[in-house]
PDB file of C-alpha atoms in Angstrom:
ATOM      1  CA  UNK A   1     221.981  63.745 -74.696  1.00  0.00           C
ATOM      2  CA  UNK A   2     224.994  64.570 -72.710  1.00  0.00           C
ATOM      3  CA  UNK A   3     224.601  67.184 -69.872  1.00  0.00           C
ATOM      4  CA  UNK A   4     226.126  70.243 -68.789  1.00  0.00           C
ATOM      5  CA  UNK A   5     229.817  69.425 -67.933  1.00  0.00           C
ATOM      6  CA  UNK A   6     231.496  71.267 -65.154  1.00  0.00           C
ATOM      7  CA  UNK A   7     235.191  70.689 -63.424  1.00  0.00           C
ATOM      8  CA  UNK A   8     236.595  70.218 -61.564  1.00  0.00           C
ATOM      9  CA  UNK A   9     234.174  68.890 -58.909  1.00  0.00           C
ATOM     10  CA  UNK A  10     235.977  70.052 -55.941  1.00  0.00           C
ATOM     11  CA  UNK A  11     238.551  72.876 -54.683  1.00  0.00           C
ATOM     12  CA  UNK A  12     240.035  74.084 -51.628  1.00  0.00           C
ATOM     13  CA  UNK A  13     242.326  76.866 -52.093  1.00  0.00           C
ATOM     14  CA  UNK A  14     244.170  79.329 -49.608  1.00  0.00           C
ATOM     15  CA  UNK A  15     242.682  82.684 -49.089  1.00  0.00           C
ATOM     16  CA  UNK A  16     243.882  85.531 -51.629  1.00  0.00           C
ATOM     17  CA  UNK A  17     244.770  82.519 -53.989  1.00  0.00           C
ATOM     18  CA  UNK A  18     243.352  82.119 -57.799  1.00  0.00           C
ATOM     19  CA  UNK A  19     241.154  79.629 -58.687  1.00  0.00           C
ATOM     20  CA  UNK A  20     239.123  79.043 -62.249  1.00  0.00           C
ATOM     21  CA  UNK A  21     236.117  77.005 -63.187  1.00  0.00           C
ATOM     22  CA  UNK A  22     235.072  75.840 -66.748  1.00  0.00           C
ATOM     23  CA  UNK A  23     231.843  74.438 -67.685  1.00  0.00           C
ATOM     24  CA  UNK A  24     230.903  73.246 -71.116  1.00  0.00           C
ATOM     25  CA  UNK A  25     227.145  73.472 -71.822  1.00  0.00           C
ATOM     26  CA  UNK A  26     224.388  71.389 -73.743  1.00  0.00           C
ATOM     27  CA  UNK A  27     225.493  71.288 -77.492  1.00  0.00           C
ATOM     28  CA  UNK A  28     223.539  74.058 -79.567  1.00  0.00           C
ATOM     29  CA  UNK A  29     222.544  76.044 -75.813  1.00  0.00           C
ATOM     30  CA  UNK A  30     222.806  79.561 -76.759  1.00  0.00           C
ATOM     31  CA  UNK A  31     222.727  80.382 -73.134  1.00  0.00           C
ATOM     32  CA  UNK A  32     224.654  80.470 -70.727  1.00  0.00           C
ATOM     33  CA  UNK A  33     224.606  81.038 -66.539  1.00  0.00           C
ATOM     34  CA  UNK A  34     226.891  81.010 -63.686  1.00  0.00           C
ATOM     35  CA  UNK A  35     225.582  80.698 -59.956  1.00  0.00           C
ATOM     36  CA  UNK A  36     226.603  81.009 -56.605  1.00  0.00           C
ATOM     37  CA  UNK A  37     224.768  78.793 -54.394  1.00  0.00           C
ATOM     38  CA  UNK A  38     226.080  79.153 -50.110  1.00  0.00           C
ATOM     39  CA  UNK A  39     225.755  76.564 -47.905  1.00  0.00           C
ATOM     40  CA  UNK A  40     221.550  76.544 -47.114  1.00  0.00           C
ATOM     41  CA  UNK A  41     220.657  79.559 -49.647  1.00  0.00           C
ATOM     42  CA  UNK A  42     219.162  78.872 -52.818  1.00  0.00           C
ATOM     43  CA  UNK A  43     221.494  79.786 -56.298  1.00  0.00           C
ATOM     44  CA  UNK A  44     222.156  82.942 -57.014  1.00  0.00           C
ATOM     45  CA  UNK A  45     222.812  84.502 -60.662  1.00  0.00           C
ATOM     46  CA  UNK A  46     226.436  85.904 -60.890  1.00  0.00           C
ATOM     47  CA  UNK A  47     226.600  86.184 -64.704  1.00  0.00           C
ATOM     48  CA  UNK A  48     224.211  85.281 -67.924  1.00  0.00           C
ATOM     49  CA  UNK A  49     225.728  85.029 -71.553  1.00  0.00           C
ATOM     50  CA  UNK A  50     223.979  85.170 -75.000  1.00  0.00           C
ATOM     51  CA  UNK A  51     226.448  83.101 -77.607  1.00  0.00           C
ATOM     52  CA  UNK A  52     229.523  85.354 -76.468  1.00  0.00           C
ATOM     53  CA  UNK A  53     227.959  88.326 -74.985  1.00  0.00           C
ATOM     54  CA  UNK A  54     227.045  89.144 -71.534  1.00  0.00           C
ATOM     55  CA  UNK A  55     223.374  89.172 -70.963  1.00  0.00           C
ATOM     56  CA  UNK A  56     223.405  90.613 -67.101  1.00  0.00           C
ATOM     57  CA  UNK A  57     226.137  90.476 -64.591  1.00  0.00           C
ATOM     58  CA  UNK A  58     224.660  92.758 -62.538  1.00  0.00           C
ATOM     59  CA  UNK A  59     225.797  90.335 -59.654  1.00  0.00           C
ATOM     60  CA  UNK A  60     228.929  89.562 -59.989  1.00  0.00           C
ATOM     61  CA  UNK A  61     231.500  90.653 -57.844  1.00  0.00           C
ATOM     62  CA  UNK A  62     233.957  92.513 -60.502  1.00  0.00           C
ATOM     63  CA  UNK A  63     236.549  93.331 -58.448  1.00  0.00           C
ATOM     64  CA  UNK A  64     237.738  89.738 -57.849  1.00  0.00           C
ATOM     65  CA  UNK A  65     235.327  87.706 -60.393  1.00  0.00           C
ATOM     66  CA  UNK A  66     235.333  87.730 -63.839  1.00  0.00           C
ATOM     67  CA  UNK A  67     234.075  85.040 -66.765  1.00  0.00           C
ATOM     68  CA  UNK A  68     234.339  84.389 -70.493  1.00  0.00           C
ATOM     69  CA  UNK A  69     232.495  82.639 -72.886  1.00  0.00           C
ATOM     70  CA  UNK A  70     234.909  82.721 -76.238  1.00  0.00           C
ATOM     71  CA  UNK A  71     233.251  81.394 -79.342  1.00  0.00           C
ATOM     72  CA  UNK A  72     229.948  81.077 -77.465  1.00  0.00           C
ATOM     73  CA  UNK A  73     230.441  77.330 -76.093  1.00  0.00           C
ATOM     74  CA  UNK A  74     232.668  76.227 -72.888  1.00  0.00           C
ATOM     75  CA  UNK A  75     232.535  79.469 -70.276  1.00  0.00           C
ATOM     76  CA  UNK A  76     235.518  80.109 -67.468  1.00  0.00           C
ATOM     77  CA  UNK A  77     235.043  81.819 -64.223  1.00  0.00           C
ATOM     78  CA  UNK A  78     237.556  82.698 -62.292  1.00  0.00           C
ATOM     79  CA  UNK A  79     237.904  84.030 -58.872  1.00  0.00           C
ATOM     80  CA  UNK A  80     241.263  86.290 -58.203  1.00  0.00           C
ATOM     81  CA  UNK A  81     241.806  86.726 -55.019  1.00  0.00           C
ATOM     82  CA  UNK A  82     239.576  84.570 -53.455  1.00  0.00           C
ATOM     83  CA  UNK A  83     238.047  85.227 -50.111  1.00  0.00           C
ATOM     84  CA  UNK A  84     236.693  83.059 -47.194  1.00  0.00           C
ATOM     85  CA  UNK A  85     233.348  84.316 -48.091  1.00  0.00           C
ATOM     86  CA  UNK A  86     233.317  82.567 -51.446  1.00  0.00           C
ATOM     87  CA  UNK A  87     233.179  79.252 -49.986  1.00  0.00           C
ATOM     88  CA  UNK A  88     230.205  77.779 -52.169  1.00  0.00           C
ATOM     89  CA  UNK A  89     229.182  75.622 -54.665  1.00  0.00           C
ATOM     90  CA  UNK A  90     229.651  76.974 -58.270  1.00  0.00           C
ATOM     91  CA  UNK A  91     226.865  75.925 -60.749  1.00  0.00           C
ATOM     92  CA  UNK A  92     226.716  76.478 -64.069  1.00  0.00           C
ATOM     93  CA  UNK A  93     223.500  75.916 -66.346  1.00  0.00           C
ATOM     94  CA  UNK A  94     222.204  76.428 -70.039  1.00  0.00           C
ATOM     95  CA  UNK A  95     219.230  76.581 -71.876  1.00  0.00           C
ATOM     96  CA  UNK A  96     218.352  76.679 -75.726  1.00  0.00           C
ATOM     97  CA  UNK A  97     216.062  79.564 -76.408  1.00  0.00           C
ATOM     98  CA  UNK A  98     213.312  78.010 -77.522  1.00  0.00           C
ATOM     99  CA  UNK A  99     209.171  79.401 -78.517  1.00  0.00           C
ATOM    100  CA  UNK A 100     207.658  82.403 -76.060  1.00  0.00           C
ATOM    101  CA  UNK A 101     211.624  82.677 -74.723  1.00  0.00           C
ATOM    102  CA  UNK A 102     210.682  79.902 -71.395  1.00  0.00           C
ATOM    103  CA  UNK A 103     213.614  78.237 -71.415  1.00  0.00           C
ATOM    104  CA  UNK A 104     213.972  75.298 -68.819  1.00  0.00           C
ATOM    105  CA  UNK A 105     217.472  75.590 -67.691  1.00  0.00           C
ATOM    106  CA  UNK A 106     219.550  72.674 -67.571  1.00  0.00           C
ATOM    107  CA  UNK A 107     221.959  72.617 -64.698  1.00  0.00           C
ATOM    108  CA  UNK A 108     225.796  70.919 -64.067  1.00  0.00           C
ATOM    109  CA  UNK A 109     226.426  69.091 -60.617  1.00  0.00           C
ATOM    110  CA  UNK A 110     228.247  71.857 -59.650  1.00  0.00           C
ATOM    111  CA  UNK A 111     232.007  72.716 -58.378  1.00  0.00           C
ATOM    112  CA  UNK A 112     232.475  73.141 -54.555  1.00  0.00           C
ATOM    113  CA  UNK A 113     234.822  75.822 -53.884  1.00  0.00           C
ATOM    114  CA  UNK A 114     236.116  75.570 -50.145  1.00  0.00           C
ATOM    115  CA  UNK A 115     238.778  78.397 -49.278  1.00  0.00           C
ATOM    116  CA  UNK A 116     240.467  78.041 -46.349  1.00  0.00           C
TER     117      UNK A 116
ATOM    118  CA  UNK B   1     210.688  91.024 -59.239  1.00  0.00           C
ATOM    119  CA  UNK B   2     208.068  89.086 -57.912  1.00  0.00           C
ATOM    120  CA  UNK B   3     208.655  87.649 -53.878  1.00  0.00           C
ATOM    121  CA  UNK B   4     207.956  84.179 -53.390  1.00  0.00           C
ATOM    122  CA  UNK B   5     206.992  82.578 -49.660  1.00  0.00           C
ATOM    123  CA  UNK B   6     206.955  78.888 -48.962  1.00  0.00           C
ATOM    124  CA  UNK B   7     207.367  76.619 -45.881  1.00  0.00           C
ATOM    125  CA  UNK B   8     210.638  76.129 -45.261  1.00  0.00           C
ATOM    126  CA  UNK B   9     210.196  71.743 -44.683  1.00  0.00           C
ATOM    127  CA  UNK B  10     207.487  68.947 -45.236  1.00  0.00           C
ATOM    128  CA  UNK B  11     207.276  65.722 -44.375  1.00  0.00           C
ATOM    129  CA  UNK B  12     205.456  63.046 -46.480  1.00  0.00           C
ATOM    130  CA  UNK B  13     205.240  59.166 -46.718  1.00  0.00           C
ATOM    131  CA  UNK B  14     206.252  57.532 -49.702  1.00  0.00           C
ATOM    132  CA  UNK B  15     203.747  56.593 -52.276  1.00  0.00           C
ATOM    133  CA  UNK B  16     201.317  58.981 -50.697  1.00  0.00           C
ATOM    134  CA  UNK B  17     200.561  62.605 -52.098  1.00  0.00           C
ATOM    135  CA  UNK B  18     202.467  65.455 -51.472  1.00  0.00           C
ATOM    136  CA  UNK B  19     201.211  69.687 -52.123  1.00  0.00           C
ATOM    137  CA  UNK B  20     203.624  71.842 -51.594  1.00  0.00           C
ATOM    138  CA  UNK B  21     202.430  75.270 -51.182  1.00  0.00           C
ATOM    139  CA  UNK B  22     203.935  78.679 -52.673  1.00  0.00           C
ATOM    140  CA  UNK B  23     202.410  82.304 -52.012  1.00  0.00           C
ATOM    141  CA  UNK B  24     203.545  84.993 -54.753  1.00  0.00           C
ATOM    142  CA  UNK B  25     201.038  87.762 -53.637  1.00  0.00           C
ATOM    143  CA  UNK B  26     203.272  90.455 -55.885  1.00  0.00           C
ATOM    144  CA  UNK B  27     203.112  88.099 -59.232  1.00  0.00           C
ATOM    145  CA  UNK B  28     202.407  90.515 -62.487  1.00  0.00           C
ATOM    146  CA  UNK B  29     199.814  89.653 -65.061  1.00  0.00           C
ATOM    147  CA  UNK B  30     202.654  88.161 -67.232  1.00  0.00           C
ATOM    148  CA  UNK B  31     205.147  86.353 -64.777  1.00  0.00           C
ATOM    149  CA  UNK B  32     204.814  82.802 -65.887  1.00  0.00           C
ATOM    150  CA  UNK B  33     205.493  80.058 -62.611  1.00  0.00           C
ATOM    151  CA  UNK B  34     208.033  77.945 -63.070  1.00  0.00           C
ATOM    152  CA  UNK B  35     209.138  75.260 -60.458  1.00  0.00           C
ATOM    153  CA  UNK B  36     212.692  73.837 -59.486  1.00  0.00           C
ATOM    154  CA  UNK B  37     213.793  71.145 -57.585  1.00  0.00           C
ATOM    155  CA  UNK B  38     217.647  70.335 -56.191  1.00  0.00           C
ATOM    156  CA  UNK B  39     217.887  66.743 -55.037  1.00  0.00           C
ATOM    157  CA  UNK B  40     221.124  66.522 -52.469  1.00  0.00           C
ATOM    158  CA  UNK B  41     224.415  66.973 -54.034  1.00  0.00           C
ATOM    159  CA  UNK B  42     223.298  67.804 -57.256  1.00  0.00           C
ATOM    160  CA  UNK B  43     222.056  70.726 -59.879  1.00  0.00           C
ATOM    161  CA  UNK B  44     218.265  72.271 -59.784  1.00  0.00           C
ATOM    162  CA  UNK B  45     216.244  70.445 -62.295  1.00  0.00           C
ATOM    163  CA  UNK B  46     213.181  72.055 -64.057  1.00  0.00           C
ATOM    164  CA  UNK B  47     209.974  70.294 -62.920  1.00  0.00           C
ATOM    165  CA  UNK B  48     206.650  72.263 -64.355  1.00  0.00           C
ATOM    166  CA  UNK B  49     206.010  75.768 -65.615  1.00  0.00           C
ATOM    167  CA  UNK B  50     202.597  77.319 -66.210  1.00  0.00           C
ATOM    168  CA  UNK B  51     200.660  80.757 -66.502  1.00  0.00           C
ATOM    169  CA  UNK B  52     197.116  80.354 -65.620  1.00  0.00           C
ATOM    170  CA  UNK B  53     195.871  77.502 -66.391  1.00  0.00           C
ATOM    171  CA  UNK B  54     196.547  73.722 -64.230  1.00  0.00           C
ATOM    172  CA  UNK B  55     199.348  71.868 -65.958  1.00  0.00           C
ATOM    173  CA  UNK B  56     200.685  68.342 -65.786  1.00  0.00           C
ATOM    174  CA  UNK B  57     203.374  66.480 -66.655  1.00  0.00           C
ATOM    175  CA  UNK B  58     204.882  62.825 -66.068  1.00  0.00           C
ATOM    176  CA  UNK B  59     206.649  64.605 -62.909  1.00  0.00           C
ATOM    177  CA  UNK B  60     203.762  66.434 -61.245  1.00  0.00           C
ATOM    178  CA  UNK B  61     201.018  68.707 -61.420  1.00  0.00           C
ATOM    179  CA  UNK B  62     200.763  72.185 -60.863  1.00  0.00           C
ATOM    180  CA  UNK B  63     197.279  73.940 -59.615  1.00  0.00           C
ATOM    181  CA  UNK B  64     197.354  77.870 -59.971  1.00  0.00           C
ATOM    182  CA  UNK B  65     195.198  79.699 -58.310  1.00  0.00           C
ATOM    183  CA  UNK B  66     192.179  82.044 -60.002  1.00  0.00           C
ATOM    184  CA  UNK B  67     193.640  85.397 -59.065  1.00  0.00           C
ATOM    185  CA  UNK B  68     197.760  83.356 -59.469  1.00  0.00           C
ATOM    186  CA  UNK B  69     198.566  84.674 -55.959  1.00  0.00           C
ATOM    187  CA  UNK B  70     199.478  81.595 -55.047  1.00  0.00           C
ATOM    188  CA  UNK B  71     200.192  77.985 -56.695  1.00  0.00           C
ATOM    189  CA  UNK B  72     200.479  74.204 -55.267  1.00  0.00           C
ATOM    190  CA  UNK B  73     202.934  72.294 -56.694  1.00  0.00           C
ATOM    191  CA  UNK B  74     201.297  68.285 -55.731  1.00  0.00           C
ATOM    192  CA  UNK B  75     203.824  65.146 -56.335  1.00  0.00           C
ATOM    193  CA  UNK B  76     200.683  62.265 -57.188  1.00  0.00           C
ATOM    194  CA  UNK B  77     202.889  59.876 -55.441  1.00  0.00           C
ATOM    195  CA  UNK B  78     206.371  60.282 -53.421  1.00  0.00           C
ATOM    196  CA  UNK B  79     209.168  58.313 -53.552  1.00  0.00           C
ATOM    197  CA  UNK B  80     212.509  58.811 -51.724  1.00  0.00           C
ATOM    198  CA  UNK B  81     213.227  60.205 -54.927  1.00  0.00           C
ATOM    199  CA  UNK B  82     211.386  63.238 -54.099  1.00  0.00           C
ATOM    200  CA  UNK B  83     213.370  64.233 -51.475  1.00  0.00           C
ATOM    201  CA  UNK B  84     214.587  67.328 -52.224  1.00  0.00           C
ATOM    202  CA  UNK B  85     214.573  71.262 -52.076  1.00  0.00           C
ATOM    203  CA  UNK B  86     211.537  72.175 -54.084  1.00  0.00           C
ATOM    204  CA  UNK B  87     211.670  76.404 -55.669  1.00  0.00           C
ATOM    205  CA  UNK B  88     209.121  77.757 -56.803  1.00  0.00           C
ATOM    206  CA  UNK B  89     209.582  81.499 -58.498  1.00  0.00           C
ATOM    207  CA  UNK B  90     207.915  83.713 -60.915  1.00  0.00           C
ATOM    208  CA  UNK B  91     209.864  84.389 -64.172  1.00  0.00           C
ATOM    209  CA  UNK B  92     209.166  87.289 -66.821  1.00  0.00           C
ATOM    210  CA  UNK B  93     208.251  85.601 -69.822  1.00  0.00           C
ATOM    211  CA  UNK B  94     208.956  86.250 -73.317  1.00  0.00           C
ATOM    212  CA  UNK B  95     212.194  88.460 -71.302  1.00  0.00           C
ATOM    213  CA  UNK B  96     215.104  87.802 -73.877  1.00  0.00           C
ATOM    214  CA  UNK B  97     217.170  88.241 -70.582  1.00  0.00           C
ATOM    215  CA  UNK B  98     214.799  85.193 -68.803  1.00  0.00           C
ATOM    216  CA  UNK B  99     217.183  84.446 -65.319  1.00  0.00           C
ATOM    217  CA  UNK B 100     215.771  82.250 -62.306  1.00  0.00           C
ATOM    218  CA  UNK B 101     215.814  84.355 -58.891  1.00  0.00           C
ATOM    219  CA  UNK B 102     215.916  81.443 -56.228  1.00  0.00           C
ATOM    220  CA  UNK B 103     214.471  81.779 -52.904  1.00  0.00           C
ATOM    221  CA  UNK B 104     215.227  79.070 -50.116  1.00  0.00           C
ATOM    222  CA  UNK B 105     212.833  76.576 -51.042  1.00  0.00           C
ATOM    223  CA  UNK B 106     210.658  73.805 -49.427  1.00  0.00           C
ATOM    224  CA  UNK B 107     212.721  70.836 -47.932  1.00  0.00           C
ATOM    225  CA  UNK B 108     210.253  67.979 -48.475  1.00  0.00           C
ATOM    226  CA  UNK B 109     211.685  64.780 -46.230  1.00  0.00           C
ATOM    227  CA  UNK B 110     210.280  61.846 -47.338  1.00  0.00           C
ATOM    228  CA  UNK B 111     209.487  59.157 -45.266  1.00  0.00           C
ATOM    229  CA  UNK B 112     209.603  55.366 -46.168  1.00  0.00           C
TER     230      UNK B 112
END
């Protein structure tokens, strides 16, 4: 079974420049997450989707973030402007709902944003 | 949403046993336990989930204390493998809007 696909793997960009991310999840994963993981913090949950539909993006920055999921498959984030501070790894995950809603979430390797 | 405490490192030899400790004092009557590990350069991977009740699996076992304040994940047998960043954190089950909420982790170093 192929994993979750993510690119590209790596990034450096110029302050106040754009940058997107695209991930393409498990076949037949209804769900869908974006993290922010900093250099020694654990991930953090910018954005969950449902098929199409935003689940909670309660932490996403929405004045410079902002992510799509068209015909509930492959998912875009983009960052626009981007800021030294977002200088992290970018990880997106899925998970197929499955009995009692515990879904083990199956994470990509990740895109390492570096802006300079 | 339940807070999570665990040692920030441990060391362990390989092929020995490893118990790696986590304290969720605030943990409601429903929160299942799931555990997390992030080997170096890569994704979290799911490694063992349970309510109450000890579970296993061909990764590890996980022991949950009577009164779930607290939970040991235990590796039977480390291998450099192992090394990693281990999570531990409660999750709301049955919660159609299930999400992870990471803390920092256990760095377990494993030595040959």
């Amino acid at each position: 079974e192929a994993g979750v696909a993510q690119s590209p793997r790596y990034k450096i960009i110029e302050k106040r420049q754009s940058v997107a991310f695209w991930c393409n999840p498990i076949s037949g994963h209804a769900t869908l997450y974006w993290y922010q993981q900093i250099l020694g913090q654990g991930p953090k949950l910018l954005i969950q989707f449902q098929n199409n539909g935003v689940v909670d993006d309660s932490q996403l920055p929405k004045d410079r973030f902002s992510a799509e999921r068209l015909k509930g498959v492959d998912s875009t984030l983009k960052i626009q402007p981007a800021k030294l501070e977002d200088s992290a790894v970018y990880l997106c995950a899925s998970s197929y709902r499955g009995r009692e809603g515990l879904d083990e979430q199956f994470f990509g390797p990740g895109t390492r944003l570096t802006v300079l | 949403d339940a807070k999570t405490t665990q040692p920030n490192s441990m060391e362990s030899n390989e092929e020995e046993p490893v118990h790696l400790p986590c304290n969720h004092s605030t943990i409601s009557g429903t929160d299942y336990i799931h555990w997390y590990r992030q080997l170096p350069s890569q994704g979290p991977e799911y490694v063992i989930h349970g309510l109450t009740s000890n579970v296993n699996n061909r990764m590890a076992s996980l022991a949950i204390a009577e009164d779930r304040k607290s939970s040991t994940l235990i590796l039977h047998r480390a291998t450099l493998r192992d090394a990693a960043v281990y999570y531990c954190i409660p999750t709301r089950g049955k919660d159609s809007s299930y999400k992870l909420i990471f803390g920092s982790g256990t760095r377990l170093l494993v030595r040959p």
